[in-house]
GROMACS .gro file of C-alpha atoms in nm:
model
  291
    1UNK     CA    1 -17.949  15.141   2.717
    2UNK     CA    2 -17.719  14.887   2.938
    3UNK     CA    3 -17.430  14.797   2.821
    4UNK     CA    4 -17.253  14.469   2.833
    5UNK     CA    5 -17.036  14.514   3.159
    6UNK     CA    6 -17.410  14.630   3.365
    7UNK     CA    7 -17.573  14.358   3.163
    8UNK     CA    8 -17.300  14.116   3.284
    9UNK     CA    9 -17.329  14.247   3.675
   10UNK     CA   10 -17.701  14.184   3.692
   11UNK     CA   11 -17.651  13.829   3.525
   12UNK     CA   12 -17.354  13.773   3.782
   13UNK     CA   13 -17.590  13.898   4.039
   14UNK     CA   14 -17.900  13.700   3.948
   15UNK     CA   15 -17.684  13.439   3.952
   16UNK     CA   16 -17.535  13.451   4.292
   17UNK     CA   17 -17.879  13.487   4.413
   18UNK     CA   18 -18.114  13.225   4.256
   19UNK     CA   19 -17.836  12.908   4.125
   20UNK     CA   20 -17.888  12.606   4.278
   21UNK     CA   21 -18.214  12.678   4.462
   22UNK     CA   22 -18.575  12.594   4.315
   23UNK     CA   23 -18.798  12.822   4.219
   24UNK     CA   24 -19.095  12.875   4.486
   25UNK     CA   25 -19.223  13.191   4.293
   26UNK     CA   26 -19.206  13.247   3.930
   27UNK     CA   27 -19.466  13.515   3.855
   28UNK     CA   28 -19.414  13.646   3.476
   29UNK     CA   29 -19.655  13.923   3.362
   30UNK     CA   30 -19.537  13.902   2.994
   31UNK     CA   31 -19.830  13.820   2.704
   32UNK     CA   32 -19.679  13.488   2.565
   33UNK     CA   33 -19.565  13.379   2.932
   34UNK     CA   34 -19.874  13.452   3.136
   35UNK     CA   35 -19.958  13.071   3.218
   36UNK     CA   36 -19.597  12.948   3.227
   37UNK     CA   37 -19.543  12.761   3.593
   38UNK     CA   38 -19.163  12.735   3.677
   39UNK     CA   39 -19.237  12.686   4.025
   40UNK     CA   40 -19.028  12.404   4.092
   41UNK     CA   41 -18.738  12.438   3.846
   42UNK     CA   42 -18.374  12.484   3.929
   43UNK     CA   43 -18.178  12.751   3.807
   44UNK     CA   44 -17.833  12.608   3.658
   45UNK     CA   45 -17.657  12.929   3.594
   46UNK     CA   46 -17.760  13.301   3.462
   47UNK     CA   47 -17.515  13.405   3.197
   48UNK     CA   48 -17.488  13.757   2.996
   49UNK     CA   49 -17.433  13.717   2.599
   50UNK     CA   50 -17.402  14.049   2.481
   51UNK     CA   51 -17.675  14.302   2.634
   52UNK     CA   52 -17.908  13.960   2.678
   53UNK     CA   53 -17.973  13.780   2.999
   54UNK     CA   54 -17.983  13.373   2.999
   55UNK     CA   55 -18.103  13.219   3.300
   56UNK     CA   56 -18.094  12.825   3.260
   57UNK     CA   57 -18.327  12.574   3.413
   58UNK     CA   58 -18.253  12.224   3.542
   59UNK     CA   59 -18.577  12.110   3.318
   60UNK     CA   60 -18.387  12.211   2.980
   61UNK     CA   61 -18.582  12.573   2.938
   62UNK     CA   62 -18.411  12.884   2.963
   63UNK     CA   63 -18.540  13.168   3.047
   64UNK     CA   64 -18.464  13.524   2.816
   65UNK     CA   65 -18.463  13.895   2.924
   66UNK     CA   66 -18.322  14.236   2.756
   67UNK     CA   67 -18.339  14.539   2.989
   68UNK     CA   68 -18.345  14.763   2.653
   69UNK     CA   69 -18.346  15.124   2.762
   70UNK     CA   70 -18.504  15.146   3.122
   71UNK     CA   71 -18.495  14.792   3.229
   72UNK     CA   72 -18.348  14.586   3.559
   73UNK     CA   73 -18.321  14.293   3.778
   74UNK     CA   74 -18.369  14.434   4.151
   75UNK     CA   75 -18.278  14.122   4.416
   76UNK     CA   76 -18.412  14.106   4.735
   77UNK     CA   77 -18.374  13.884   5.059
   78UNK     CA   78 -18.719  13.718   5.011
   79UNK     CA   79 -18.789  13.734   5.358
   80UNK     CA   80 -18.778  14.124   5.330
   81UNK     CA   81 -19.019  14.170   5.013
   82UNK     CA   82 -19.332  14.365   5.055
   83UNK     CA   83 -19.665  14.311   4.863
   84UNK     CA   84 -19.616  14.668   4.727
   85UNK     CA   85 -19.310  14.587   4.537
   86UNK     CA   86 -19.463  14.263   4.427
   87UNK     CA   87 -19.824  14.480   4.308
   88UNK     CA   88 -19.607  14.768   4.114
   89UNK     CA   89 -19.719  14.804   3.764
   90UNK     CA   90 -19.337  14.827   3.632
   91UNK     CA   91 -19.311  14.429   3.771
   92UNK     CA   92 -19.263  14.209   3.423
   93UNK     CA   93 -19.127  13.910   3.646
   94UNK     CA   94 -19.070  13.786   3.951
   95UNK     CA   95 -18.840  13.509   4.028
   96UNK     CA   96 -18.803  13.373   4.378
   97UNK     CA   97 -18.617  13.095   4.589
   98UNK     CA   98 -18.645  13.091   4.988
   99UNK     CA   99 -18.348  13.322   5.002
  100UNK     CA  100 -18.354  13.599   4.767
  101UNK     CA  101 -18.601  13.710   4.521
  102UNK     CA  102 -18.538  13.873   4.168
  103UNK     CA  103 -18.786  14.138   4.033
  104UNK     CA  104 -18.773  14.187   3.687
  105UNK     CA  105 -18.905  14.579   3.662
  106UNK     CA  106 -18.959  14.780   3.311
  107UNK     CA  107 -18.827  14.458   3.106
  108UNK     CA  108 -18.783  14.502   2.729
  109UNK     CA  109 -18.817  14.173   2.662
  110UNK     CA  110 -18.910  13.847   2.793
  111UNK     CA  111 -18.893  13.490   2.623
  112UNK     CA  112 -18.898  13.124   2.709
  113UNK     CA  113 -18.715  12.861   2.500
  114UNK     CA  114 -18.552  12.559   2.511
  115UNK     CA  115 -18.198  12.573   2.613
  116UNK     CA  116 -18.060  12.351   2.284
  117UNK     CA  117 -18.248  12.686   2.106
  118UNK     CA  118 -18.139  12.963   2.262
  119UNK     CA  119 -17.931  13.025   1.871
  120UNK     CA  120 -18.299  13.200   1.783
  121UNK     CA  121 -18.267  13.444   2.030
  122UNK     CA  122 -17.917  13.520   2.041
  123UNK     CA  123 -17.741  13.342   1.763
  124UNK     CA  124 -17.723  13.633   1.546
  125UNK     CA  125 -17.473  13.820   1.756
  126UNK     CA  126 -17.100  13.864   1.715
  127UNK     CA  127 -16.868  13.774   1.931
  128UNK     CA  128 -16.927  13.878   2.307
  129UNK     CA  129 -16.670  14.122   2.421
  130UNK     CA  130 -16.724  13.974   2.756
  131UNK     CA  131 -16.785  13.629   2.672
  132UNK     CA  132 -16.498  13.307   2.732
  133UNK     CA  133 -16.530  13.276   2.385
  134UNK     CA  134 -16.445  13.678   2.287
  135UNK     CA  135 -16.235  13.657   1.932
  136UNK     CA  136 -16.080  13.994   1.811
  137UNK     CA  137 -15.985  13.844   1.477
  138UNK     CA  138 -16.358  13.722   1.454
  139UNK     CA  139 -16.462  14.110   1.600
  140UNK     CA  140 -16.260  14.301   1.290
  141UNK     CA  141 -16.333  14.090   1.007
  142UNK     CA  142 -16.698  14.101   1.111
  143UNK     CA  143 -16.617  14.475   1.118
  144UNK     CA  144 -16.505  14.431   0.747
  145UNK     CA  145 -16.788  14.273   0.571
  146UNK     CA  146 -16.916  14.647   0.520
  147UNK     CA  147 -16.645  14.867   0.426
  148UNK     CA  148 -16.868  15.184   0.321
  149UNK     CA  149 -17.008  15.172   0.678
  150UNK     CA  150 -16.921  15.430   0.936
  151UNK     CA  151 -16.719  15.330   1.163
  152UNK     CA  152 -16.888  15.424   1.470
  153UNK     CA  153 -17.261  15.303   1.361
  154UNK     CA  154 -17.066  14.927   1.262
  155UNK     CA  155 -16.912  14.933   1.628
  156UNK     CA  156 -17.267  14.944   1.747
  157UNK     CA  157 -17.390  14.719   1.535
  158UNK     CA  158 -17.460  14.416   1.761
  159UNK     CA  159 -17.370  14.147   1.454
  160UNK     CA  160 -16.999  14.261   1.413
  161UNK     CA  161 -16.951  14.252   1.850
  162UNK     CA  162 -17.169  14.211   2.140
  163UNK     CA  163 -17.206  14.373   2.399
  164UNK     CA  164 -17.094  14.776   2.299
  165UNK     CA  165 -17.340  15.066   2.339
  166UNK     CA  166 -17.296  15.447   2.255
  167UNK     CA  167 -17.113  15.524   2.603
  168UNK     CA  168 -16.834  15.253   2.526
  169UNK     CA  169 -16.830  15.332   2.102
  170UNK     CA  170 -16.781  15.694   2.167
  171UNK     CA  171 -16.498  15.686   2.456
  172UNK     CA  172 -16.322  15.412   2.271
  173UNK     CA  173 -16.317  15.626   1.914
  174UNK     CA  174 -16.215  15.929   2.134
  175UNK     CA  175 -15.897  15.720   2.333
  176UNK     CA  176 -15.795  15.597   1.977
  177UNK     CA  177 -15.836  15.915   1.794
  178UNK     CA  178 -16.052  15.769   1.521
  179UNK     CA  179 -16.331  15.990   1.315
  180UNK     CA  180 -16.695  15.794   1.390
  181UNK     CA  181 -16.827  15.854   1.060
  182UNK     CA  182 -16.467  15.724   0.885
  183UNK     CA  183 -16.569  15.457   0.641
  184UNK     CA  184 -16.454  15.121   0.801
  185UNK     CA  185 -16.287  15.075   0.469
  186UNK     CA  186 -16.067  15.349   0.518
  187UNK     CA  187 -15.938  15.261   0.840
  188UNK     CA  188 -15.580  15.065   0.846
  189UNK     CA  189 -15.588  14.765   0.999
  190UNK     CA  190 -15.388  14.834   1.293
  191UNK     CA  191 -15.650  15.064   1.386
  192UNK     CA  192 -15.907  14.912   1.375
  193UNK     CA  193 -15.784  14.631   1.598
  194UNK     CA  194 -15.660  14.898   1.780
  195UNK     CA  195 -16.056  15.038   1.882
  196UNK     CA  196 -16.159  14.666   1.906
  197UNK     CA  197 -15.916  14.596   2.234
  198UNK     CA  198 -15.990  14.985   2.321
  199UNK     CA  199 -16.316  14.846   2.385
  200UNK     CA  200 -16.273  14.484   2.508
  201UNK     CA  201 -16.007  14.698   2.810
  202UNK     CA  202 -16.277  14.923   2.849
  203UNK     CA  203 -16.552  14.722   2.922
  204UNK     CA  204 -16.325  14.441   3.077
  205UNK     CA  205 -16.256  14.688   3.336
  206UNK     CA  206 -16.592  14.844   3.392
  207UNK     CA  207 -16.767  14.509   3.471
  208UNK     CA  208 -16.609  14.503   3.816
  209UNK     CA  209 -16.705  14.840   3.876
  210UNK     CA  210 -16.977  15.001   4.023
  211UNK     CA  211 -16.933  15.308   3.830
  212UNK     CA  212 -16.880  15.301   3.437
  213UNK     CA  213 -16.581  15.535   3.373
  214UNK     CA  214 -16.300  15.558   3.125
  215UNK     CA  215 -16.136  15.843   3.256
  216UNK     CA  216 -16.054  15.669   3.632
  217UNK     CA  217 -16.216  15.947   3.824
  218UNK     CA  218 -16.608  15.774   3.976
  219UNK     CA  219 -16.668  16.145   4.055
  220UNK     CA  220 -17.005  16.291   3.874
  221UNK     CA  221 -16.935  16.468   3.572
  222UNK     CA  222 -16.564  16.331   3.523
  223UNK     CA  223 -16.640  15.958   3.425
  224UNK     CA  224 -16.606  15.984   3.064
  225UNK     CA  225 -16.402  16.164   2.820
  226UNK     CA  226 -16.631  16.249   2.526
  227UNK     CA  227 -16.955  16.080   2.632
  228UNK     CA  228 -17.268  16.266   2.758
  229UNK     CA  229 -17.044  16.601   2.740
  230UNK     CA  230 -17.141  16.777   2.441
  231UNK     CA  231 -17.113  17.154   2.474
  232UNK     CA  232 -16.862  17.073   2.714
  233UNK     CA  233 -16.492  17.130   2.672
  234UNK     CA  234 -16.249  16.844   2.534
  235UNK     CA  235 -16.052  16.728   2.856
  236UNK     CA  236 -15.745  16.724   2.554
  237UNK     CA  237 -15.756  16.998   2.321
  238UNK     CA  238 -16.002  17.185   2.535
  239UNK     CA  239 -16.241  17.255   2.192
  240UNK     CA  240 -16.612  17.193   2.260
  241UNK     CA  241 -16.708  16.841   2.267
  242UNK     CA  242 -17.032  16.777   2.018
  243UNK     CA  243 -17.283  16.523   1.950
  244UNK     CA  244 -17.477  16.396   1.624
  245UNK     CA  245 -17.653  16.110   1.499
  246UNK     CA  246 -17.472  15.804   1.324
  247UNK     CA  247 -17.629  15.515   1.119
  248UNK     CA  248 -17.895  15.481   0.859
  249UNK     CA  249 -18.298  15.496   0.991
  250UNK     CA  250 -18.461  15.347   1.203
  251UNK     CA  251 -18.154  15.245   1.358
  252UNK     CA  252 -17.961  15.588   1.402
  253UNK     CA  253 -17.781  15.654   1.757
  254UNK     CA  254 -17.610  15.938   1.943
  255UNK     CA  255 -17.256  15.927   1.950
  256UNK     CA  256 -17.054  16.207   2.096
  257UNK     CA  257 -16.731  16.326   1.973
  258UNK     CA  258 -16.431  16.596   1.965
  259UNK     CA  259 -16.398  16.756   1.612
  260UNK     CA  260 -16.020  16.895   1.747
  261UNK     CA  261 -15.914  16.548   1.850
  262UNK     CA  262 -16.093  16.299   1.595
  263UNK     CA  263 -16.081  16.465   1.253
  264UNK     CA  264 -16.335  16.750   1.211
  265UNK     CA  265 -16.739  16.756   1.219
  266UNK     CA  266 -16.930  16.462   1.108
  267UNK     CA  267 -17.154  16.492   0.840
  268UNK     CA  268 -17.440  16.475   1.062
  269UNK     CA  269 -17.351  16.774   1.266
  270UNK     CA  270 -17.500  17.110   1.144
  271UNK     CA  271 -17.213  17.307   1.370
  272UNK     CA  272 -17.441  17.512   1.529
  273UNK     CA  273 -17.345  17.584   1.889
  274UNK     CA  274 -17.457  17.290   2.190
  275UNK     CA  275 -17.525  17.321   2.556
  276UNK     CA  276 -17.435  17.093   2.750
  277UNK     CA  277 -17.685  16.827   2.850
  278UNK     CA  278 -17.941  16.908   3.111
  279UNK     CA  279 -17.861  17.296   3.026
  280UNK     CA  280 -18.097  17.335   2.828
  281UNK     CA  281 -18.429  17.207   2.623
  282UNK     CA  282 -18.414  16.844   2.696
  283UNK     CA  283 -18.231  16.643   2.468
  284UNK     CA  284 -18.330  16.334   2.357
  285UNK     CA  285 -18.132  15.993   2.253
  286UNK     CA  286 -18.280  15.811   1.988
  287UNK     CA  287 -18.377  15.435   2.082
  288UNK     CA  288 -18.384  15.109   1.901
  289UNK     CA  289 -18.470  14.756   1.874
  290UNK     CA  290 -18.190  14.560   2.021
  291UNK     CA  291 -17.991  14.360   1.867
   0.00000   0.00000   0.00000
C-alpha cells in the first residue's frame, strides 16, 4: 500500500495540475457517485492527510480518494489523452481542466462530502507525520493509550500517526534497534520518541524523492535496510533478515526484521529457513481496510 510521502506526491501533483482551473470533465465511475456533475467546479487545493487524498472545490464539496493497495492518480496534458485510456476498465475517475487531466485508475476508495465534514472521513486519524500540524508529543502518547500492544502493529496503526506503512515501520524499528513485537509498555520513553522522529526523518525525506529509500543508495535491491529482504543478509550483523506477521486479525501486516540486530525472533516467526522474495513460491502480504 502507499505510504504517506507517495500519497503526498500524487496530492502535490494533482494539485499542480488541476488548482485554480474548472473542471470541464469530471467522469466518476464509483456506485454512490455515478450521477455527481462537477463539471464546472474549481479546485481550491488537493491536500494529503495521512494515506488519504482531499481535493477541495470552490462550491464547498470535497472530493475523497485512498489508493489502498494498487491505486493511482496518472496526469496527463489533456490535449494528449486518448479514448483508450479514458475506456480502460481500471478508470474509477477522471478529472479534467483544459490543461491537464487526472485519471484516477484501480481507486480504493472514492467519496464526496462537504468540506466543513471531511472529520467523517478522516477525523479519526492521528497526527499526520507529514501534515503542518505533525505533533510528536501528540504521536507517543497516542502510542501509549495501549501499552500491551506491540510495538510495531501500534506504529501502523493509523489512530496513534498518519501516514506510516510496513516499508517505513520496519526500517525505522531496524535504524533504532527496537524489537517489533516489544510491548509499547516496555519501551522507555526516550525510545519511543526516538522511532517516532526515526519516522517523521524518514518519510520527511522520502517525499521529495522519486525513489523511497532509507539506506541513500536509489539502486534496485539496496533501498532499504530490513524491508522486502527477508532471507537476505542483515547489511549490519550480516545474519539473515526475516519476516512475520504482527497485529491481531483481520488487521495483521508483514513487517520484516533482523533477529541479530533487534532482539531475537518474534513470536510470530516459526524460524524455519526464508528465501528471499521473488526466489521462490510467491509470497504474499496480507491487506487491510485502511485506516
Amino acid at each position: 500500500m502507499p505510504e504517506g510521502d507517495t500519497v503526498w506526491r500524487t496530492a502535490h501533483r494533482l494539485d499542480q495540475a488541476l488548482a485554480g482551473s474548472p473542471l470541464q470533465v469530471a467522469d466518476l465511475r464509483w456506485p454512490s457517485l455515478a450521477t455527481t456533475d462537477l463539471r464546472g467546479a474549481t479546485t481550491l487545493e488537493v491536500i494529503s492527510r495521512g494515506k488519504h487524498i482531499l481535493q477541495r472545490l470552490d462550491s464547498g464539496r470535497t472530493l475523497h480518494s485512498h489508493l489502498r493497495m494498487e491505486g493511482q492518480w496518472r496526469v496527463e496534458a489533456t490535449p494528449q489523452v486518448t479514448a483508450r485510456q479514458l475506456a480502460g476498465d481500471r478508470v474509477r475517475a477522471v478529472l479534467g481542466t483544459a490543461d491537464w487531466t487526472a485519471l484516477g485508475l484501480r481507486l480504493g476508495m472514492l467519496d464526496l462530502v462537504p468540506t466543513a465534514d471531511e472529520r467523517t472521513l478522516v477525523g479519526h486519524l492521528g497526527p499526520d507525520l507529514l501534515g503542518p500540524d505533525w505533533d510528536p508529543s501528540l504521536a507517543v502518547a497516542n502510542l501509549r493509550r495501549e501499552p500491551g500492544r506491540a510495538l510495531g502493529a501500534a506504529l501502523l496503526d493509523q489512530r496513534n500517526l498518519a501516514g506510516i506503512g510496513t516499508l517505513w515501520a520496519a526500517e525505522s524499528l531496524f535504524l533504532e534497534g527496537l524489537h517489533p513485537w516489544t510491548p509499547v509498555g516496555e519501551v522507555d520513553d526516550d525510545a519511543l520518541a526516538g522511532v517516532v522522529e526515526r519516522a517523521h526523518r524518514l518519510l520527511s525525506t522520502s517525499q521529495h524523492l522519486a525513489v523511497q529509500t532509507s539506506t541513500g543508495s536509489t539502486r534496485r535491491g539496496e533501498t532499504s535496510y530490513a524491508h522486502a529482504r527477508s532471507g537476505r543478509p542483515c547489511r549490519r550483523c550480516g545474519g539473515s533478515i526475516r519476516v512475520a506477521m504482527i497485529g491481531e486479525p483481520p488487521q495483521e501486516r508483514t513487517m520484516f526484521y533482523c533477529p541479530g540486530c533487534q532482539g531475537g525472533l518474534g513470536p510470530t516467526d516459526d524460524g524455519r529457513t526464508q528465501r528471499p522474495l521473488g526466489s521462490g513460491p510467491r509470497q504474499t502480504r496480507a491487506g487491510y481496510r485502511p485506516r
